[in-house]
């Protein structure tokens, strides 16, 4: 955990005040010490280590370290016995330290944790005073989260470690709430603690897919209004700090839609018209900061496309929204002109406007979109010349059909 303790994350809140966050803000306990290879003979006096069988003539033998060979020889023997004990749990900690990407070891470790809890509960029913109560069980799982964090510091994109965190949190937070759609009994403090850890990881690598996926899972599973609203603020902080953070824009889409994916012929996952206006304006404001930034333009077009697809009962309002946004997009040309830049050379802005003109669908709009596509293909975005010439032809054909 030393690696993480000495790292700090500086993020800006909505007022751009720098806040330093360290791992000690999230974890009050140190992870349990990990045994060494030298401890294994005394810990497993009754176990005969089982060597790896690569056959008589291995094609490409892996040069494992001596420590790795000894530890995994013991692990194979324990797996063969399916011994889910305290000492087996200690052995798995050593093995994942030597290879944090070994899914089998992480899975077996979770089996050991579950078995130890089950056995202690059984002792409780027999009147044993040394049983593990729910608080002790949660503390044990918290210690395992710390183990995952300590190993994850050097392996921030290790899928097995992230999945282990998820499995532990399912046991801590959600096991007792399986019949509660809103998970009203979930500990928000514990969820915030995990979100803080994820923010720390993303502060070091804002593109960490596993961290983003984990964050979205816990927000969607907890499903509390307070958490959803907090994620809006988190997205704004990240986008304010880096308007080109594509992951933050993607997360804002996830939050605005409450994690709902579009289902064919279903409109329940689509934004209402008022929400769409808010999100469209937010994207337009982001584009005004830097019209060359592709992220807000793609977000904006996504919102408009969704409204055209889902809101078929009020097409006039949707059309009005598209026209309003297109007018405001034209207004952003002045941002570039004032900076001495050619607005027509801003391919991301022009590309978005072409889509808006196509959404409008009248002959004049389609003809103008065709002209703009020609300009991009022949002069301003020649790397995609064939695409823009194809779009020009497509738009011209649509205009002729009006």
Tab-separated table of N, CA and C in Angstrom, residues 26-92:
chain	number	residue	atom	x	y	z
A	26	UNK	N	-9.485	7.085	2.459
A	26	UNK	CA	-10.455	6.066	2.099
A	26	UNK	C	-10.331	4.795	2.919
A	27	UNK	N	-9.163	4.540	3.464
A	27	UNK	CA	-8.961	3.296	4.190
A	27	UNK	C	-8.373	3.567	5.573
A	28	UNK	N	-9.071	3.083	6.579
A	28	UNK	CA	-8.644	3.272	7.954
A	28	UNK	C	-7.809	2.099	8.456
A	29	UNK	N	-7.829	0.992	7.724
A	29	UNK	CA	-7.136	-0.206	8.148
A	29	UNK	C	-5.995	-0.519	7.197
A	30	UNK	N	-4.938	-1.152	7.729
A	30	UNK	CA	-3.876	-1.640	6.867
A	30	UNK	C	-4.221	-3.054	6.441
A	31	UNK	N	-3.856	-3.436	5.214
A	31	UNK	CA	-4.154	-4.803	4.786
A	31	UNK	C	-3.378	-5.796	5.632
A	32	UNK	N	-3.872	-7.020	5.785
A	32	UNK	CA	-3.161	-8.012	6.588
A	32	UNK	C	-1.807	-8.316	5.963
A	33	UNK	N	-0.796	-8.600	6.788
A	33	UNK	CA	0.528	-8.915	6.234
A	33	UNK	C	0.464	-10.179	5.394
A	34	UNK	N	1.250	-10.198	4.347
A	34	UNK	CA	1.282	-11.350	3.450
A	34	UNK	C	2.442	-12.258	3.845
A	35	UNK	N	2.162	-13.544	3.967
A	35	UNK	CA	3.202	-14.491	4.348
A	35	UNK	C	4.257	-14.571	3.261
A	36	UNK	N	5.414	-15.129	3.620
A	36	UNK	CA	6.482	-15.323	2.647
A	36	UNK	C	6.591	-16.798	2.296
A	37	UNK	N	7.350	-17.098	1.281
A	37	UNK	CA	7.556	-18.484	0.864
A	37	UNK	C	8.186	-19.293	1.991
A	38	UNK	N	9.026	-18.640	2.795
A	38	UNK	CA	9.696	-19.343	3.897
A	38	UNK	C	8.718	-19.826	4.962
A	39	UNK	N	7.528	-19.205	5.013
A	39	UNK	CA	6.530	-19.606	6.008
A	39	UNK	C	5.746	-20.854	5.596
A	40	UNK	N	5.817	-21.219	4.347
A	40	UNK	CA	4.932	-22.265	3.835
A	40	UNK	C	5.166	-23.649	4.450
A	41	UNK	N	6.418	-24.110	4.626
A	41	UNK	CA	6.605	-25.441	5.218
A	41	UNK	C	5.991	-25.567	6.610
A	42	UNK	N	6.093	-24.513	7.430
A	42	UNK	CA	5.509	-24.559	8.772
A	42	UNK	C	3.989	-24.436	8.731
A	43	UNK	N	3.481	-23.688	7.742
A	43	UNK	CA	2.036	-23.489	7.636
A	43	UNK	C	1.344	-24.726	7.048
A	44	UNK	N	2.068	-25.455	6.206
A	44	UNK	CA	1.476	-26.628	5.546
A	44	UNK	C	2.339	-27.880	5.784
A	45	UNK	N	2.537	-28.278	7.032
A	45	UNK	CA	3.394	-29.442	7.285
A	45	UNK	C	2.812	-30.749	6.740
A	46	UNK	N	1.503	-30.780	6.545
A	46	UNK	CA	0.832	-31.993	6.092
A	46	UNK	C	0.604	-32.018	4.583
A	47	UNK	N	1.107	-31.016	3.875
A	47	UNK	CA	0.859	-30.889	2.438
A	47	UNK	C	2.134	-31.188	1.650
A	48	UNK	N	1.993	-32.020	0.634
A	48	UNK	CA	3.100	-32.280	-0.290
A	48	UNK	C	2.916	-31.391	-1.514
A	49	UNK	N	3.836	-30.469	-1.749
A	49	UNK	CA	3.681	-29.570	-2.904
A	49	UNK	C	3.529	-30.360	-4.197
A	50	UNK	N	2.726	-29.817	-5.111
A	50	UNK	CA	2.443	-30.480	-6.389
A	50	UNK	C	3.059	-29.651	-7.514
A	51	UNK	N	4.028	-30.231	-8.206
A	51	UNK	CA	4.726	-29.494	-9.259
A	51	UNK	C	3.844	-29.355	-10.496
A	52	UNK	N	4.146	-28.324	-11.260
A	52	UNK	CA	3.423	-28.113	-12.514
A	52	UNK	C	3.847	-29.155	-13.527
A	53	UNK	N	2.873	-29.726	-14.197
A	53	UNK	CA	3.157	-30.768	-15.183
A	53	UNK	C	3.090	-30.176	-16.588
A	54	UNK	N	4.259	-29.909	-17.141
A	54	UNK	CA	4.341	-29.369	-18.501
A	54	UNK	C	4.600	-30.458	-19.529
A	55	UNK	N	4.590	-31.715	-19.089
A	55	UNK	CA	4.882	-32.805	-20.013
A	55	UNK	C	6.374	-33.060	-20.105
A	56	UNK	N	6.765	-34.129	-20.753
A	56	UNK	CA	8.192	-34.481	-20.815
A	56	UNK	C	9.027	-33.513	-21.641
A	57	UNK	N	8.443	-32.917	-22.647
A	57	UNK	CA	9.205	-32.019	-23.527
A	57	UNK	C	8.452	-30.714	-23.739
A	58	UNK	N	8.459	-29.823	-22.749
A	58	UNK	CA	7.735	-28.552	-22.903
A	58	UNK	C	8.308	-27.733	-24.054
A	59	UNK	N	7.431	-27.184	-24.871
A	59	UNK	CA	7.862	-26.424	-26.044
A	59	UNK	C	8.496	-25.110	-25.635
A	60	UNK	N	7.859	-24.445	-24.671
A	60	UNK	CA	8.371	-23.130	-24.254
A	60	UNK	C	8.172	-22.996	-22.748
A	61	UNK	N	9.109	-23.528	-21.999
A	61	UNK	CA	9.009	-23.509	-20.538
A	61	UNK	C	9.175	-22.079	-20.032
A	62	UNK	N	8.294	-21.671	-19.123
A	62	UNK	CA	8.354	-20.323	-18.558
A	62	UNK	C	9.361	-20.290	-17.426
A	63	UNK	N	10.187	-19.269	-17.413
A	63	UNK	CA	11.235	-19.147	-16.384
A	63	UNK	C	10.668	-18.500	-15.126
A	64	UNK	N	9.886	-19.279	-14.366
A	64	UNK	CA	9.328	-18.765	-13.117
A	64	UNK	C	10.452	-18.540	-12.107
A	65	UNK	N	10.222	-17.594	-11.198
A	65	UNK	CA	11.174	-17.403	-10.105
A	65	UNK	C	11.049	-18.560	-9.124
A	66	UNK	N	12.073	-18.760	-8.303
A	66	UNK	CA	12.052	-19.848	-7.316
A	66	UNK	C	10.889	-19.673	-6.341
A	67	UNK	N	10.650	-18.432	-5.911
A	67	UNK	CA	9.544	-18.173	-4.992
A	67	UNK	C	8.202	-18.522	-5.626
A	68	UNK	N	8.036	-18.142	-6.879
A	68	UNK	CA	6.787	-18.411	-7.592
A	68	UNK	C	6.540	-19.920	-7.676
A	69	UNK	N	7.568	-20.673	-8.018
A	69	UNK	CA	7.421	-22.120	-8.170
A	69	UNK	C	6.985	-22.763	-6.862
A	70	UNK	N	7.634	-22.367	-5.759
A	70	UNK	CA	7.309	-22.966	-4.460
A	70	UNK	C	5.879	-22.628	-4.062
A	71	UNK	N	5.504	-21.355	-4.187
A	71	UNK	CA	4.167	-20.926	-3.758
A	71	UNK	C	3.081	-21.626	-4.566
A	72	UNK	N	3.265	-21.690	-5.865
A	72	UNK	CA	2.219	-22.281	-6.705
A	72	UNK	C	2.205	-23.811	-6.622
A	73	UNK	N	3.322	-24.414	-6.247
A	73	UNK	CA	3.305	-25.850	-5.980
A	73	UNK	C	2.403	-26.163	-4.787
A	74	UNK	N	2.505	-25.339	-3.759
A	74	UNK	CA	1.621	-25.514	-2.604
A	74	UNK	C	0.166	-25.226	-2.996
A	75	UNK	N	-0.035	-24.195	-3.831
A	75	UNK	CA	-1.395	-23.848	-4.227
A	75	UNK	C	-2.055	-24.995	-4.994
A	76	UNK	N	-1.309	-25.618	-5.916
A	76	UNK	CA	-1.881	-26.735	-6.667
A	76	UNK	C	-2.306	-27.862	-5.736
A	77	UNK	N	-1.512	-28.108	-4.711
A	77	UNK	CA	-1.856	-29.174	-3.765
A	77	UNK	C	-3.113	-28.821	-2.980
A	78	UNK	N	-3.239	-27.551	-2.589
A	78	UNK	CA	-4.422	-27.102	-1.843
A	78	UNK	C	-5.664	-27.137	-2.732
A	79	UNK	N	-5.515	-26.741	-3.990
A	79	UNK	CA	-6.640	-26.788	-4.923
A	79	UNK	C	-7.091	-28.232	-5.161
A	80	UNK	N	-6.121	-29.145	-5.221
A	80	UNK	CA	-6.473	-30.552	-5.424
A	80	UNK	C	-7.304	-31.084	-4.255
A	81	UNK	N	-7.007	-30.569	-3.049
A	81	UNK	CA	-7.781	-30.974	-1.861
A	81	UNK	C	-9.054	-30.162	-1.691
A	82	UNK	N	-9.126	-29.034	-2.423
A	82	UNK	CA	-10.216	-28.075	-2.260
A	82	UNK	C	-10.353	-27.653	-0.798
A	83	UNK	N	-9.223	-27.335	-0.216
A	83	UNK	CA	-9.197	-26.908	1.187
A	83	UNK	C	-9.453	-25.408	1.273
A	84	UNK	N	-10.585	-25.032	1.812
A	84	UNK	CA	-10.947	-23.619	1.941
A	84	UNK	C	-10.831	-23.220	3.406
A	85	UNK	N	-9.641	-22.855	3.772
A	85	UNK	CA	-9.318	-22.609	5.179
A	85	UNK	C	-8.610	-21.277	5.338
A	86	UNK	N	-8.342	-20.931	6.598
A	86	UNK	CA	-7.610	-19.697	6.882
A	86	UNK	C	-6.216	-19.730	6.275
A	87	UNK	N	-5.551	-20.873	6.380
A	87	UNK	CA	-4.192	-20.953	5.833
A	87	UNK	C	-4.222	-20.937	4.304
A	88	UNK	N	-5.264	-21.510	3.716
A	88	UNK	CA	-5.405	-21.431	2.257
A	88	UNK	C	-5.603	-19.984	1.831
A	89	UNK	N	-6.364	-19.224	2.626
A	89	UNK	CA	-6.568	-17.805	2.340
A	89	UNK	C	-5.246	-17.054	2.368
A	90	UNK	N	-4.404	-17.376	3.357
A	90	UNK	CA	-3.088	-16.729	3.442
A	90	UNK	C	-2.226	-17.079	2.233
A	91	UNK	N	-2.324	-18.325	1.787
A	91	UNK	CA	-1.547	-18.743	0.623
A	91	UNK	C	-1.983	-17.996	-0.634
A	92	UNK	N	-3.299	-17.782	-0.803
A	92	UNK	CA	-3.766	-17.067	-1.993
A	92	UNK	C	-3.239	-15.641	-2.025
